[in-house]
Short mmCIF file of C-alpha atoms and ligand atoms in Angstrom, two decimals:
data_model
loop_
_atom_site.label_atom_id
_atom_site.label_comp_id
_atom_site.label_asym_id
_atom_site.label_seq_id
_atom_site.Cartn_x
_atom_site.Cartn_y
_atom_site.Cartn_z
CA UNK A 512 17.89 -175.05 108.26
CA UNK A 513 16.20 -175.82 105.01
CA UNK A 514 16.16 -173.49 102.07
CA UNK A 515 12.89 -171.96 100.89
CA UNK A 516 12.82 -170.02 97.64
CA UNK A 517 11.99 -166.55 98.87
CA UNK A 518 8.56 -165.51 97.69
CA UNK A 519 8.89 -163.12 94.88
CA UNK A 520 6.85 -160.05 95.66
CA UNK A 521 6.46 -157.89 92.60
CA UNK A 522 4.45 -155.39 94.63
CA UNK A 523 7.42 -154.85 96.92
CA UNK A 524 9.71 -154.24 93.96
CA UNK A 525 7.20 -152.15 92.07
CA UNK A 526 7.15 -149.61 94.87
CA UNK A 527 10.78 -148.88 94.13
CA UNK A 528 11.09 -148.94 90.39
CA UNK A 529 10.71 -146.71 87.35
CA UNK A 530 7.41 -147.13 85.60
CA UNK A 531 7.52 -149.04 82.35
CA UNK A 532 7.46 -146.07 79.97
CA UNK A 533 10.24 -144.27 81.80
CA UNK A 534 12.28 -147.47 82.01
CA UNK A 535 12.03 -148.15 78.29
CA UNK A 536 12.71 -144.54 77.33
CA UNK A 537 16.34 -144.74 78.46
CA UNK A 538 19.01 -146.65 80.32
CA UNK A 539 18.37 -145.36 83.81
CA UNK A 540 18.48 -147.80 86.67
CA UNK A 541 15.05 -149.36 87.04
CA UNK A 542 15.15 -150.64 90.62
CA UNK A 543 15.63 -147.69 92.89
CA UNK A 544 16.13 -149.49 96.20
CA UNK A 545 15.14 -147.75 99.40
CA UNK A 546 14.79 -144.03 98.91
CA UNK A 547 15.13 -142.90 102.52
CA UNK A 548 16.89 -144.07 105.66
CA UNK A 549 13.50 -144.41 107.39
CA UNK A 550 12.42 -146.90 104.75
CA UNK A 551 15.63 -148.92 105.12
CA UNK A 552 15.46 -148.81 108.91
CA UNK A 553 11.86 -150.01 108.92
CA UNK A 554 12.98 -153.02 106.90
CA UNK A 555 16.08 -153.62 109.05
CA UNK A 556 13.92 -153.44 112.19
CA UNK A 557 11.98 -156.50 110.99
CA UNK A 558 15.19 -158.56 111.33
CA UNK A 559 15.06 -160.85 114.36
CA UNK A 560 18.86 -160.84 114.88
CA UNK A 561 18.78 -164.64 115.09
CA UNK A 562 21.28 -166.43 117.33
CA UNK A 563 22.23 -168.58 114.36
CA UNK A 564 22.15 -166.38 111.25
CA UNK A 565 21.00 -168.83 108.58
CA UNK A 566 20.97 -165.98 106.05
CA UNK A 567 24.78 -166.00 106.22
CA UNK A 568 24.79 -169.71 105.54
CA UNK A 569 22.74 -169.05 102.42
CA UNK A 570 25.14 -166.36 101.19
CA UNK A 571 27.86 -167.98 99.03
CA UNK A 572 30.35 -165.46 100.49
CA UNK A 573 28.98 -165.77 104.06
CA UNK A 574 28.66 -161.99 104.41
CA UNK A 575 28.14 -160.78 108.02
CA UNK A 576 24.47 -160.09 107.26
CA UNK A 577 22.96 -160.25 110.75
CA UNK A 578 25.53 -157.87 112.18
CA UNK A 579 25.38 -155.32 109.37
CA UNK A 580 21.60 -155.27 109.65
CA UNK A 581 22.02 -154.74 113.42
CA UNK A 582 24.18 -151.69 112.66
CA UNK A 583 21.58 -150.37 110.20
CA UNK A 584 19.00 -150.72 112.98
CA UNK A 585 21.24 -148.45 115.09
CA UNK A 586 21.55 -145.97 112.21
CA UNK A 587 25.29 -146.71 111.74
CA UNK A 588 25.27 -147.07 107.96
CA UNK A 589 28.98 -146.50 107.39
CA UNK A 590 29.95 -148.96 110.13
CA UNK A 591 27.54 -151.44 108.58
CA UNK A 592 29.20 -151.07 105.18
CA UNK A 593 32.72 -151.26 106.62
CA UNK A 594 31.78 -154.51 108.31
CA UNK A 595 30.40 -155.96 105.08
CA UNK A 596 33.47 -154.79 103.13
CA UNK A 597 35.59 -157.01 105.38
CA UNK A 598 34.14 -159.96 103.47
CA UNK A 599 32.56 -158.34 100.44
CA UNK A 600 34.22 -155.27 98.96
CA UNK A 601 31.57 -154.99 96.22
CA UNK A 602 28.48 -154.56 98.41
CA UNK A 603 26.79 -152.03 96.11
CA UNK A 604 27.18 -154.45 93.19
CA UNK A 605 26.01 -157.62 94.95
CA UNK A 606 23.22 -155.55 96.51
CA UNK A 607 21.96 -155.09 92.95
CA UNK A 608 22.70 -158.34 91.13
CA UNK A 609 22.68 -161.27 93.56
CA UNK A 610 20.00 -163.95 93.40
CA UNK A 611 18.86 -163.23 96.96
CA UNK A 612 15.68 -165.27 96.50
CA UNK A 613 17.83 -168.39 96.26
CA UNK A 614 20.59 -167.27 98.60
CA UNK A 615 20.46 -165.18 101.82
CA UNK A 616 16.75 -164.30 101.64
CA UNK A 617 15.82 -167.89 100.90
CA UNK A 618 17.31 -168.81 104.29
CA UNK A 619 15.82 -165.92 106.31
CA UNK A 620 13.59 -167.35 109.05
CA UNK A 621 11.17 -164.42 108.72
CA UNK A 622 10.07 -166.08 105.49
CA UNK A 623 7.95 -168.39 107.64
CA UNK A 624 5.86 -165.40 108.70
CA UNK A 625 5.60 -163.59 105.37
CA UNK A 626 8.16 -161.72 103.29
CA UNK A 627 11.84 -162.37 104.15
CA UNK A 628 14.03 -159.42 105.14
CA UNK A 629 15.08 -157.65 101.92
CA UNK A 630 18.77 -158.28 102.59
CA UNK A 631 19.99 -157.39 99.10
CA UNK A 632 18.18 -154.05 99.08
CA UNK A 633 19.56 -153.23 102.54
CA UNK A 634 23.08 -154.15 101.46
CA UNK A 635 22.76 -151.89 98.46
CA UNK A 636 21.40 -149.01 100.55
CA UNK A 637 24.21 -149.04 103.11
CA UNK A 638 26.86 -149.77 100.44
CA UNK A 639 25.72 -146.82 98.33
CA UNK A 640 25.60 -144.58 101.39
CA UNK A 641 29.20 -145.45 102.25
CA UNK A 642 30.37 -144.95 98.65
CA UNK A 643 28.72 -141.52 98.60
CA UNK A 644 30.57 -140.67 101.81
CA UNK A 645 33.97 -142.13 100.86
CA UNK A 646 35.70 -138.85 101.73
CA UNK A 647 34.57 -139.25 105.33
CA UNK A 648 35.85 -142.80 105.64
CA UNK A 649 39.32 -143.51 106.92
CA UNK A 650 40.38 -146.46 104.80
CA UNK A 651 43.86 -146.54 106.34
CA UNK A 652 42.69 -149.09 108.92
CA UNK A 653 42.03 -151.39 105.96
CA UNK A 654 45.53 -151.08 104.55
CA UNK A 655 47.99 -153.66 105.81
CA UNK A 656 51.62 -152.89 106.65
CA UNK A 657 53.67 -152.89 103.41
CA UNK A 658 55.32 -156.25 102.79
CA UNK A 659 57.49 -154.97 99.94
CA UNK A 660 56.05 -157.65 97.66
CA UNK A 661 54.18 -156.99 94.43
CA UNK A 662 51.21 -158.83 92.97
CA UNK A 663 49.82 -158.53 89.42
CA UNK A 664 46.08 -159.20 89.14
CA UNK A 665 44.91 -160.13 85.64
CA UNK A 666 41.32 -159.00 85.01
CA UNK A 667 39.19 -156.30 86.64
CA UNK A 668 35.97 -158.27 87.03
CA UNK A 669 34.53 -159.04 90.47
CA UNK A 670 37.16 -161.73 91.18
CA UNK A 671 40.05 -159.43 90.22
CA UNK A 672 38.67 -156.39 92.05
CA UNK A 673 37.96 -158.42 95.16
CA UNK A 674 41.42 -160.00 95.03
CA UNK A 675 43.03 -156.55 94.74
CA UNK A 676 41.10 -155.43 97.83
CA UNK A 677 42.05 -158.44 99.95
CA UNK A 678 45.68 -158.31 98.86
CA UNK A 679 46.06 -154.56 99.41
CA UNK A 680 44.67 -155.12 102.88
CA UNK A 681 47.47 -157.59 103.53
CA UNK A 682 50.04 -154.96 102.56
CA UNK A 683 50.85 -156.08 99.01
CA UNK A 684 51.61 -153.61 96.24
CA UNK A 685 48.90 -154.53 93.72
CA UNK A 686 48.53 -153.67 90.03
CA UNK A 687 45.47 -154.81 88.06
CA UNK A 688 45.90 -155.43 84.31
CA UNK A 689 42.61 -155.28 82.40
CA UNK A 690 42.21 -155.82 78.67
CA UNK A 691 39.01 -153.74 78.24
CA UNK A 692 38.56 -150.00 78.66
CA UNK A 693 36.36 -150.12 81.75
CA UNK A 694 36.61 -151.83 85.13
CA UNK A 695 34.09 -154.40 86.29
CA UNK A 696 34.40 -157.31 83.84
CA UNK A 697 30.99 -158.74 83.04
CA UNK A 698 29.47 -156.35 85.57
CA UNK A 699 30.51 -153.56 83.17
CA UNK A 700 30.01 -155.00 79.69
CA UNK A 701 27.43 -157.71 80.33
CA UNK A 702 25.11 -156.52 83.08
CA UNK A 703 23.43 -153.42 81.64
CA UNK A 704 23.34 -149.88 83.01
CA UNK A 705 19.69 -150.15 84.01
CA UNK A 706 20.59 -153.01 86.40
CA UNK A 707 24.06 -151.94 87.60
CA UNK A 708 25.31 -148.49 86.53
CA UNK A 709 28.99 -148.11 85.67
CA UNK A 710 29.25 -145.14 88.07
CA UNK A 711 28.67 -147.60 90.96
CA UNK A 712 31.47 -149.89 89.73
CA UNK A 713 33.72 -146.83 89.34
CA UNK A 714 33.09 -145.88 92.96
CA UNK A 715 33.91 -149.40 94.12
CA UNK A 716 37.17 -149.09 92.16
CA UNK A 717 37.81 -145.65 93.67
CA UNK A 718 37.88 -147.42 97.03
CA UNK A 719 40.66 -149.68 95.73
CA UNK A 720 42.63 -146.76 94.32
CA UNK A 721 42.50 -145.14 97.75
CA UNK A 722 44.13 -148.27 99.16
CA UNK A 723 46.97 -147.75 96.69
CA UNK A 724 45.92 -150.33 94.08
CA UNK A 725 47.04 -149.39 90.55
CA UNK A 726 44.94 -150.23 87.51
CA UNK A 727 46.10 -150.48 83.90
CA UNK A 728 43.35 -150.86 81.31
CA UNK A 729 43.84 -151.83 77.67
CA UNK A 730 46.52 -154.44 78.51
CA UNK A 731 45.85 -158.03 77.47
CA UNK A 732 48.07 -160.34 79.47
CA UNK A 733 49.28 -163.16 77.25
CA UNK A 734 49.44 -160.82 74.26
CA UNK A 735 50.79 -157.43 75.37
CA UNK A 736 52.79 -158.88 78.24
CA UNK A 737 53.23 -162.47 79.38
CA UNK A 738 52.96 -163.85 82.90
CA UNK A 739 56.62 -164.84 82.67
CA UNK A 740 57.56 -161.23 81.82
CA UNK A 741 55.48 -159.91 84.69
CA UNK A 742 57.30 -162.18 87.12
CA UNK A 743 60.82 -162.35 85.71
CA UNK A 744 61.21 -158.94 84.08
CA UNK A 745 58.79 -156.63 85.90
CA UNK A 746 59.44 -157.92 89.40
CA UNK A 747 56.01 -159.16 90.44
CA UNK A 748 56.31 -161.75 93.20
CA UNK A 749 53.01 -163.40 92.33
CA UNK A 750 50.23 -163.27 89.74
CA UNK A 751 46.51 -163.65 90.38
CA UNK A 752 44.52 -164.68 87.29
CA UNK A 753 40.86 -163.57 87.23
CA UNK A 754 40.09 -163.55 83.53
CA UNK A 755 36.51 -164.88 83.69
CA UNK A 756 34.68 -167.09 81.23
CA UNK A 757 33.95 -164.87 78.28
CA UNK A 758 33.94 -167.19 75.28
CA UNK A 759 30.28 -167.48 74.25
CA UNK A 760 28.90 -170.96 73.62
CA UNK A 761 26.44 -171.46 70.73
CA UNK A 762 23.71 -174.07 70.25
CA UNK A 763 25.54 -175.50 67.20
CA UNK A 764 22.65 -175.36 64.75
CA UNK A 765 22.73 -174.38 61.06
CA UNK A 766 22.68 -170.66 60.30
CA UNK A 767 23.91 -169.48 63.69
CA UNK A 768 26.63 -167.39 62.03
CA UNK A 769 24.22 -165.50 59.72
CA UNK A 770 24.19 -161.70 59.82
CA UNK A 771 21.48 -160.83 62.32
CA UNK A 772 22.44 -163.61 64.74
CA UNK A 773 24.42 -162.28 67.70
CA UNK A 774 25.98 -163.86 70.75
CA UNK A 775 24.62 -162.15 73.86
CA UNK A 776 28.15 -161.14 74.85
CA UNK A 777 28.82 -159.25 71.61
CA UNK A 778 25.34 -157.75 71.59
CA UNK A 779 25.43 -156.49 75.19
CA UNK A 780 29.02 -155.33 74.91
CA UNK A 781 28.27 -153.36 71.74
CA UNK A 782 25.19 -151.77 73.32
CA UNK A 783 27.25 -150.77 76.38
CA UNK A 784 30.08 -149.38 74.25
CA UNK A 785 27.57 -147.29 72.33
CA UNK A 786 25.88 -146.05 75.46
CA UNK A 787 29.02 -145.17 77.39
CA UNK A 788 31.19 -144.13 74.45
CA UNK A 789 30.87 -140.41 74.97
CA UNK A 790 31.20 -140.43 78.75
CA UNK A 791 34.20 -142.78 78.82
CA UNK A 792 35.78 -142.01 75.45
CA UNK A 793 35.23 -145.53 74.09
CA UNK A 794 35.59 -146.18 70.37
CA UNK A 795 32.22 -145.83 68.65
CA UNK A 796 31.35 -148.77 66.45
CA UNK A 797 28.40 -149.21 64.14
CA UNK A 798 25.14 -148.76 66.06
CA UNK A 799 23.18 -151.90 66.90
CA UNK A 800 19.96 -152.24 64.90
CA UNK A 801 17.70 -155.01 66.16
CA UNK A 802 14.62 -154.38 64.01
CA UNK A 803 11.12 -155.06 65.28
CA UNK A 804 11.26 -158.76 66.12
CA UNK A 805 13.91 -160.29 68.34
CA UNK A 806 14.24 -163.85 69.54
CA UNK A 807 16.53 -164.67 72.44
CA UNK A 808 17.70 -168.24 73.00
CA UNK A 809 18.28 -169.18 76.66
CA UNK A 810 16.77 -168.18 80.01
CA UNK A 811 19.65 -167.14 82.26
CA UNK A 812 20.40 -163.62 83.48
CA UNK A 813 22.19 -162.95 80.20
CA UNK A 814 19.05 -163.76 78.20
CA UNK A 815 16.96 -161.42 80.34
CA UNK A 816 19.51 -158.63 79.91
CA UNK A 817 19.51 -159.20 76.14
CA UNK A 818 15.69 -159.06 76.09
CA UNK A 819 15.48 -155.86 78.10
CA UNK A 820 18.25 -154.24 76.06
CA UNK A 821 16.45 -155.16 72.80
CA UNK A 822 13.31 -153.46 74.10
CA UNK A 823 15.33 -150.32 74.83
CA UNK A 824 16.80 -150.45 71.34
CA UNK A 825 13.27 -150.23 69.91
CA UNK A 826 12.23 -153.85 69.28
CA UNK A 827 8.45 -154.25 69.27
CA UNK A 828 8.20 -158.00 69.81
CA UNK A 829 10.82 -159.66 72.00
CA UNK A 830 10.55 -163.38 72.67
CA UNK A 831 12.69 -165.36 75.09
CA UNK A 832 12.79 -169.00 73.93
CA UNK A 833 13.85 -171.66 76.44
CA UNK A 834 13.98 -175.42 76.12
CA UNK A 835 12.74 -176.08 79.65
CA UNK A 836 10.03 -174.47 81.81
CA UNK A 837 9.90 -171.12 83.61
CA UNK A 838 10.42 -172.83 87.00
CA UNK A 839 13.61 -174.38 85.63
CA UNK A 840 14.99 -171.15 84.16
CA UNK A 841 18.41 -170.30 85.64
CA UNK A 842 17.69 -166.56 85.66
CA UNK A 843 16.83 -164.68 88.82
CA UNK A 844 13.00 -164.70 89.06
CA UNK A 845 12.98 -160.93 89.42
CA UNK A 846 14.68 -160.57 86.03
CA UNK A 847 11.97 -162.68 84.37
CA UNK A 848 9.36 -160.39 85.93
CA UNK A 849 11.21 -157.34 84.63
CA UNK A 850 11.13 -158.74 81.11
CA UNK A 851 7.39 -159.40 81.34
CA UNK A 852 6.76 -156.00 82.90
CA UNK A 853 8.68 -154.26 80.10
CA UNK A 854 6.70 -156.08 77.41
CA UNK A 855 8.81 -159.13 76.49
CA UNK A 856 7.21 -162.55 76.13
CA UNK A 857 8.34 -166.11 76.75
CA UNK A 858 8.14 -169.38 74.87
CA UNK A 859 8.97 -172.40 76.99
CA UNK A 860 9.79 -175.96 75.93
CA UNK A 861 11.16 -174.93 72.52
CA UNK A 862 14.65 -175.13 71.01
CA UNK A 863 16.07 -173.64 67.78
CA UNK A 864 16.82 -176.13 65.00
CA UNK A 865 18.02 -173.63 62.38
CA UNK A 866 18.31 -169.95 61.56
CA UNK A 867 16.93 -169.08 58.12
CA UNK A 868 18.21 -166.38 55.74
CA UNK A 869 16.30 -164.29 53.18
CA UNK A 870 17.56 -163.83 49.58
CA UNK A 871 20.05 -161.19 50.74
CA UNK A 872 21.61 -163.71 53.13
CA UNK A 873 20.36 -161.99 56.28
CA UNK A 874 18.44 -163.70 59.06
CA UNK A 875 14.67 -163.60 58.51
CA UNK A 876 13.24 -166.50 60.55
CA UNK A 877 14.04 -169.10 63.18
CA UNK A 878 12.88 -172.68 63.07
CA UNK A 879 12.08 -174.06 66.51
CA UNK A 880 11.11 -177.50 67.70
CA UNK A 881 8.86 -178.24 70.66
CA UNK A 882 10.45 -180.04 73.60
CA UNK A 883 9.01 -182.24 76.31
CA UNK A 884 10.22 -183.19 79.75
CA UNK A 885 11.37 -186.78 80.15
CA UNK A 886 12.81 -188.98 82.86
CA UNK A 887 15.04 -187.30 85.45
CA UNK A 888 18.79 -187.37 84.75
CA UNK A 889 21.46 -188.21 87.34
CA UNK A 890 21.05 -184.79 88.97
CA UNK A 891 17.30 -185.38 89.37
CA UNK A 892 16.40 -182.75 86.76
CA UNK A 893 14.02 -183.97 84.06
CA UNK A 894 15.71 -184.50 80.70
CA UNK A 895 14.32 -182.53 77.79
CA UNK A 896 13.77 -184.16 74.44
CA UNK A 897 12.43 -182.88 71.12
CA UNK A 898 8.92 -183.80 70.03
CA UNK A 899 9.43 -185.36 66.56
CA UNK A 900 7.78 -183.47 63.73
CA UNK A 901 6.84 -180.44 65.88
CA UNK A 902 9.05 -177.91 64.06
CA UNK A 903 7.59 -174.48 63.35
CA UNK A 904 9.00 -171.17 62.13
CA UNK A 905 8.67 -167.62 63.36
CA UNK A 906 9.83 -164.52 61.50
CA UNK A 907 12.54 -162.49 63.26
CA UNK A 908 14.92 -159.64 62.46
CA UNK A 909 17.49 -160.49 65.12
CA UNK A 910 18.35 -163.58 67.13
CA UNK A 911 20.52 -163.44 70.25
CA UNK A 912 22.22 -166.55 71.61
CA UNK A 913 22.49 -166.60 75.40
CA UNK A 914 23.32 -170.23 76.04
CA UNK A 915 26.45 -170.02 78.17
CA UNK A 916 30.11 -169.13 78.34
CA UNK A 917 33.43 -170.86 78.81
CA UNK A 918 36.90 -169.47 79.54
CA UNK A 919 38.91 -168.08 76.63
CA UNK A 920 42.08 -170.06 75.96
CA UNK A 921 44.51 -167.34 74.86
CA UNK A 922 46.15 -166.80 78.24
CA UNK A 923 46.67 -170.52 78.78
CA UNK A 924 47.98 -170.93 75.23
CA UNK A 925 50.56 -168.19 75.75
CA UNK A 926 51.64 -169.36 79.22
CA UNK A 927 53.87 -172.39 79.19
CA UNK A 928 53.08 -174.83 81.97
CA UNK A 929 49.69 -173.35 82.91
CA UNK A 930 47.39 -176.36 83.09
CA UNK A 931 43.80 -176.08 81.97
CA UNK A 932 40.95 -178.59 81.83
CA UNK A 933 39.56 -179.79 78.49
CA UNK A 934 36.75 -177.24 78.70
CA UNK A 935 39.28 -174.42 79.24
CA UNK A 936 39.00 -173.85 83.00
CA UNK A 937 42.29 -173.13 84.79
CA UNK A 938 43.21 -175.99 87.13
CA UNK A 939 44.04 -174.93 90.71
CA UNK A 940 44.83 -176.80 93.93
CA UNK A 941 42.87 -176.36 97.15
CA UNK A 942 44.77 -173.15 97.91
CA UNK A 943 43.92 -171.59 94.56
CA UNK A 944 47.43 -172.10 93.12
CA UNK A 945 47.75 -173.08 89.47
CA UNK A 946 50.32 -175.50 88.07
CA UNK A 947 52.80 -172.58 88.09
CA UNK A 948 54.35 -171.62 91.46
CA UNK A 949 53.23 -168.16 92.57
CA UNK A 950 50.43 -168.01 90.00
CA UNK A 951 46.98 -168.22 91.55
CA UNK A 952 43.55 -168.09 89.90
CA UNK A 953 39.89 -167.73 90.91
CA UNK A 954 36.45 -166.81 89.60
CA UNK A 955 34.76 -167.89 86.39
CA UNK A 956 38.12 -168.74 84.77
CA UNK A 957 38.39 -171.62 87.25
CA UNK A 958 34.77 -172.62 87.88
CA UNK A 959 33.15 -171.74 84.57
CA UNK A 960 30.35 -169.15 84.41
CA UNK A 961 28.85 -168.60 87.87
CA UNK A 962 27.85 -165.39 89.64
CA UNK A 963 29.36 -162.22 91.05
CA UNK A 964 29.18 -163.35 94.66
CA UNK A 965 30.73 -166.73 93.84
CA UNK A 966 33.61 -164.92 92.11
CA UNK A 967 34.17 -162.73 95.20
CA UNK A 968 34.19 -165.72 97.53
CA UNK A 969 36.56 -167.70 95.31
CA UNK A 970 38.92 -164.70 95.14
CA UNK A 971 38.82 -164.29 98.92
CA UNK A 972 39.76 -167.92 99.46
CA UNK A 973 42.52 -167.93 96.82
CA UNK A 974 43.96 -164.72 98.31
CA UNK A 975 44.45 -166.59 101.58
CA UNK A 976 46.50 -169.17 99.66
CA UNK A 977 48.46 -166.47 97.86
CA UNK A 978 49.13 -164.63 101.13
CA UNK A 979 50.50 -167.82 102.72
CA UNK A 980 52.67 -168.42 99.68
CA UNK A 981 54.16 -164.91 99.77
CA UNK A 982 54.54 -164.98 103.55
CA UNK A 983 56.53 -168.22 103.26
CA UNK A 984 58.72 -166.59 100.56
CA UNK A 985 59.30 -163.61 102.82
CA UNK A 986 60.25 -165.75 105.76
CA UNK A 987 62.52 -167.80 103.55
CA UNK A 988 64.19 -164.62 102.29
CA UNK A 989 64.50 -163.15 105.79
CA UNK A 990 65.78 -166.47 107.13
CA UNK A 991 68.41 -166.64 104.38
CA UNK A 992 69.45 -163.05 105.05
CA UNK A 993 69.70 -163.71 108.77
CA UNK A 994 71.69 -166.88 108.12
CA UNK A 995 74.08 -164.97 105.88
CA UNK A 996 74.45 -162.21 108.49
CA UNK A 997 75.27 -164.84 111.12
CA UNK A 998 77.87 -166.43 108.86
CA UNK A 999 79.43 -163.01 108.18
CA UNK A 1000 79.56 -162.06 111.85
CA UNK A 1001 81.00 -165.50 112.70
CA UNK A 1002 83.64 -165.04 109.99
CA UNK A 1003 84.46 -161.54 111.27
CA UNK A 1004 84.80 -162.81 114.82
CA UNK A 1005 87.16 -165.65 113.95
C1 LIG B 1469 25.08 -160.77 80.60
C2 LIG B 1469 25.41 -161.35 81.93
C3 LIG B 1469 24.57 -161.07 83.00
C4 LIG B 1469 24.88 -161.57 84.26
N1 LIG B 1469 24.06 -161.24 85.30
C5 LIG B 1469 24.41 -161.63 86.54
C6 LIG B 1469 23.62 -161.23 87.65
O1 LIG B 1469 22.57 -160.60 87.51
N2 LIG B 1469 24.04 -161.61 88.88
C7 LIG B 1469 25.21 -162.30 89.09
O2 LIG B 1469 25.58 -162.55 90.24
N3 LIG B 1469 25.95 -162.72 88.04
C8 LIG B 1469 25.59 -162.39 86.79
N4 LIG B 1469 26.36 -162.79 85.72
C9 LIG B 1469 27.57 -163.60 85.98
C10 LIG B 1469 28.71 -162.75 86.56
O3 LIG B 1469 28.76 -161.50 85.92
C11 LIG B 1469 30.03 -163.48 86.44
O4 LIG B 1469 29.91 -164.74 87.08
C12 LIG B 1469 31.17 -162.69 87.12
O5 LIG B 1469 31.32 -161.42 86.51
C13 LIG B 1469 32.49 -163.47 87.03
O6 LIG B 1469 33.52 -162.69 87.56
P1 LIG B 1469 35.04 -162.87 87.13
O7 LIG B 1469 35.78 -161.76 87.79
O8 LIG B 1469 35.46 -164.26 87.38
O9 LIG B 1469 35.07 -162.68 85.55
P2 LIG B 1469 34.64 -161.47 84.61
O10 LIG B 1469 33.56 -160.66 85.18
O11 LIG B 1469 34.42 -162.08 83.28
O12 LIG B 1469 35.94 -160.56 84.54
C14 LIG B 1469 37.09 -160.99 83.87
C15 LIG B 1469 37.86 -159.76 83.43
O13 LIG B 1469 39.13 -160.18 82.94
C16 LIG B 1469 39.42 -159.45 81.73
N5 LIG B 1469 40.36 -160.27 80.97
C17 LIG B 1469 40.12 -161.46 80.36
N6 LIG B 1469 41.25 -161.93 79.80
C18 LIG B 1469 42.21 -161.02 80.08
C19 LIG B 1469 43.61 -160.96 79.79
N7 LIG B 1469 44.22 -161.94 79.12
N8 LIG B 1469 44.31 -159.87 80.21
C20 LIG B 1469 43.70 -158.88 80.92
N9 LIG B 1469 42.39 -158.89 81.22
C21 LIG B 1469 41.66 -159.96 80.82
C22 LIG B 1469 38.06 -159.30 81.08
O14 LIG B 1469 38.07 -158.23 80.16
C23 LIG B 1469 37.18 -159.02 82.29
O15 LIG B 1469 37.15 -157.64 82.60
C24 LIG B 1469 26.04 -162.37 84.44
C25 LIG B 1469 26.84 -162.70 83.35
C26 LIG B 1469 26.52 -162.21 82.11
C27 LIG B 1469 27.40 -162.59 80.95
#
C-alpha cells in the first residue's frame, strides 16, 4: 500500500474550530473536534473496515484503528478507548497532536474516493469520552499481578507516561521522577494550551495514578538523586530513562544571544508558566513581552507554536522564516494553516545571517539571506545554498529560534558508565537497555527529537525488554531460593 499525503481540508477543520478573533483573544483550544456522538458516528460509519487495515501500518505505534472505529460505529465509545489504550495510553493527546496527514490518514484507502477517515479526530473523541467517564471504568483489568519489583521512570513526557502505564500493567510498582512542576514533558511546556490543554494531560495521568503509579515532580535525577542511589539505596530493581531532547539548538550566527532573541523552548515554556501559574501554583517570572514584530526561524511544529503564541501575546506582525519551501516544511500542514488563519505570514528560502542590536544593545533587526534549492543530497532532498549578495534586513522586536533540539547531557554526565553518542543521545541495544544493566531508555533521549507517537511506541518496545529483564531476575531469584530450600531440606534429612 503506498502512502498518499492526506488532502488537507481546511473546510473540514474550520467547521470545528474557534473563529479567529475568539482564538486570538485567549488560550482556549482552537480545534474543537466532534461536538456530538452523531457527528463522530457519521464519520466512523464512512470507514470500510478493510480486511487489511493499512491505516494501522501508517501509524508509528500501530494503534488498533480499524477495530476501535468499528466499536465507535456500534456506539461503544468506552470499549473503543480501552482497546486503543492497550497500545496507546495517551489517545486524547495523540488525537490532538499527531501528524495524521502523513501517518494513519495518509494510508486510509478512502482517500482514493475523497477525504480520508478523520482517524485522529475520532481517536480524540472516544479518548476524551473515556477520560470524562473514568469513574465508570474498571481499570483493575489493566493492572497486572504484583511482581514485588520496583521501577523508577525518569521523565513524565509521553515516553515516561507510556512506560509507566505499560509497566504498571505488568504488575511493577512504578514511580515517575519528573524535574518540572507539571506532567507531560514537551506536551505540557512546549505544545501550547490552545493545541493540547494541560487538563487533558492531567486526566491521562489520573488514569496512571488509578493504576497505582506514583509521581514525584520537582526531582531532577542526576542532580537531586542519582541512578545509582535509586538502584542501590532506594531499592528500585530497574530504571527507565525518558528524559527527552530538550537542549535547544541554535543556528550559530552572530547576535543570537542578544536580549530579544529567544529559543523556542524558553519562550514557550515561559508563556506556559505565566498562563498556568495561578492554576498550578507555578513560580511567576517576568512576563514575556514580544513587541509588535516577531520573526521565527524554522518551520517545524515548534515554530508554528511560537508564531501562534506570539500572536496571542499581542504581536502585530509575525513572520515565520524558513530556509526551504512550504512543501518541505517539517511542521504538520494543519499547523501552517492555523498560523496563516490567525494572521501570521511566511518567508520561504531565507536564512538568518545575523541578529542586529540597537544602541541599547537590544535586538532591533535581523539580516537574512536568500536561499536557493540545489542538487539533491544523498537522501534525495534538494540541498539549499545561499544566493551570494542577496542579504537584506527586516526590523523586529523579538526573534525566536526554533531550529531543533538535542538531548541534555547532565544525566549522562552524572551517571558513570552510561554511554551516549557524540550528539548526546543515550545508546541502547535492540531491547532498549543502555550500557548499564537494568537501566533502559526510550523516546527523544534515544532517537533525538521526534514526535509524541514515536515516543510512545519506543517506550512500549523498551518496556518489553525491561519486562523480560526483570522476569529473568525474578526467576533467577526464585530459582536460587528454591535451590537453597532443597539444600536445606536435604541437609535436614541427612
Ligand atoms: C514546541 C514543540 C511542539 C511540538 N509539537 C508536536 C506535535 O504537534 N506533535 C507531535 O507528535 N510532536 C510534537 N513535538 C515533539 C514531541 O513533543 C516530542 O517528540 C515528545 O514530547 C518526546 O517525548 P519524550 O517523552 O521522549 O520527551 P519529553 O516530552 O521531552 O519529556 C521528557 C521529560 O523528562 C523530564 N526530564 C528531563 N531530564 C530529567 C531529569 N534528569 N530528571 C527528571 N526529569 C527529567 C523533562 O522535564 C520532561 O518532562 C513538539 C515538540 C516541541 C518542542
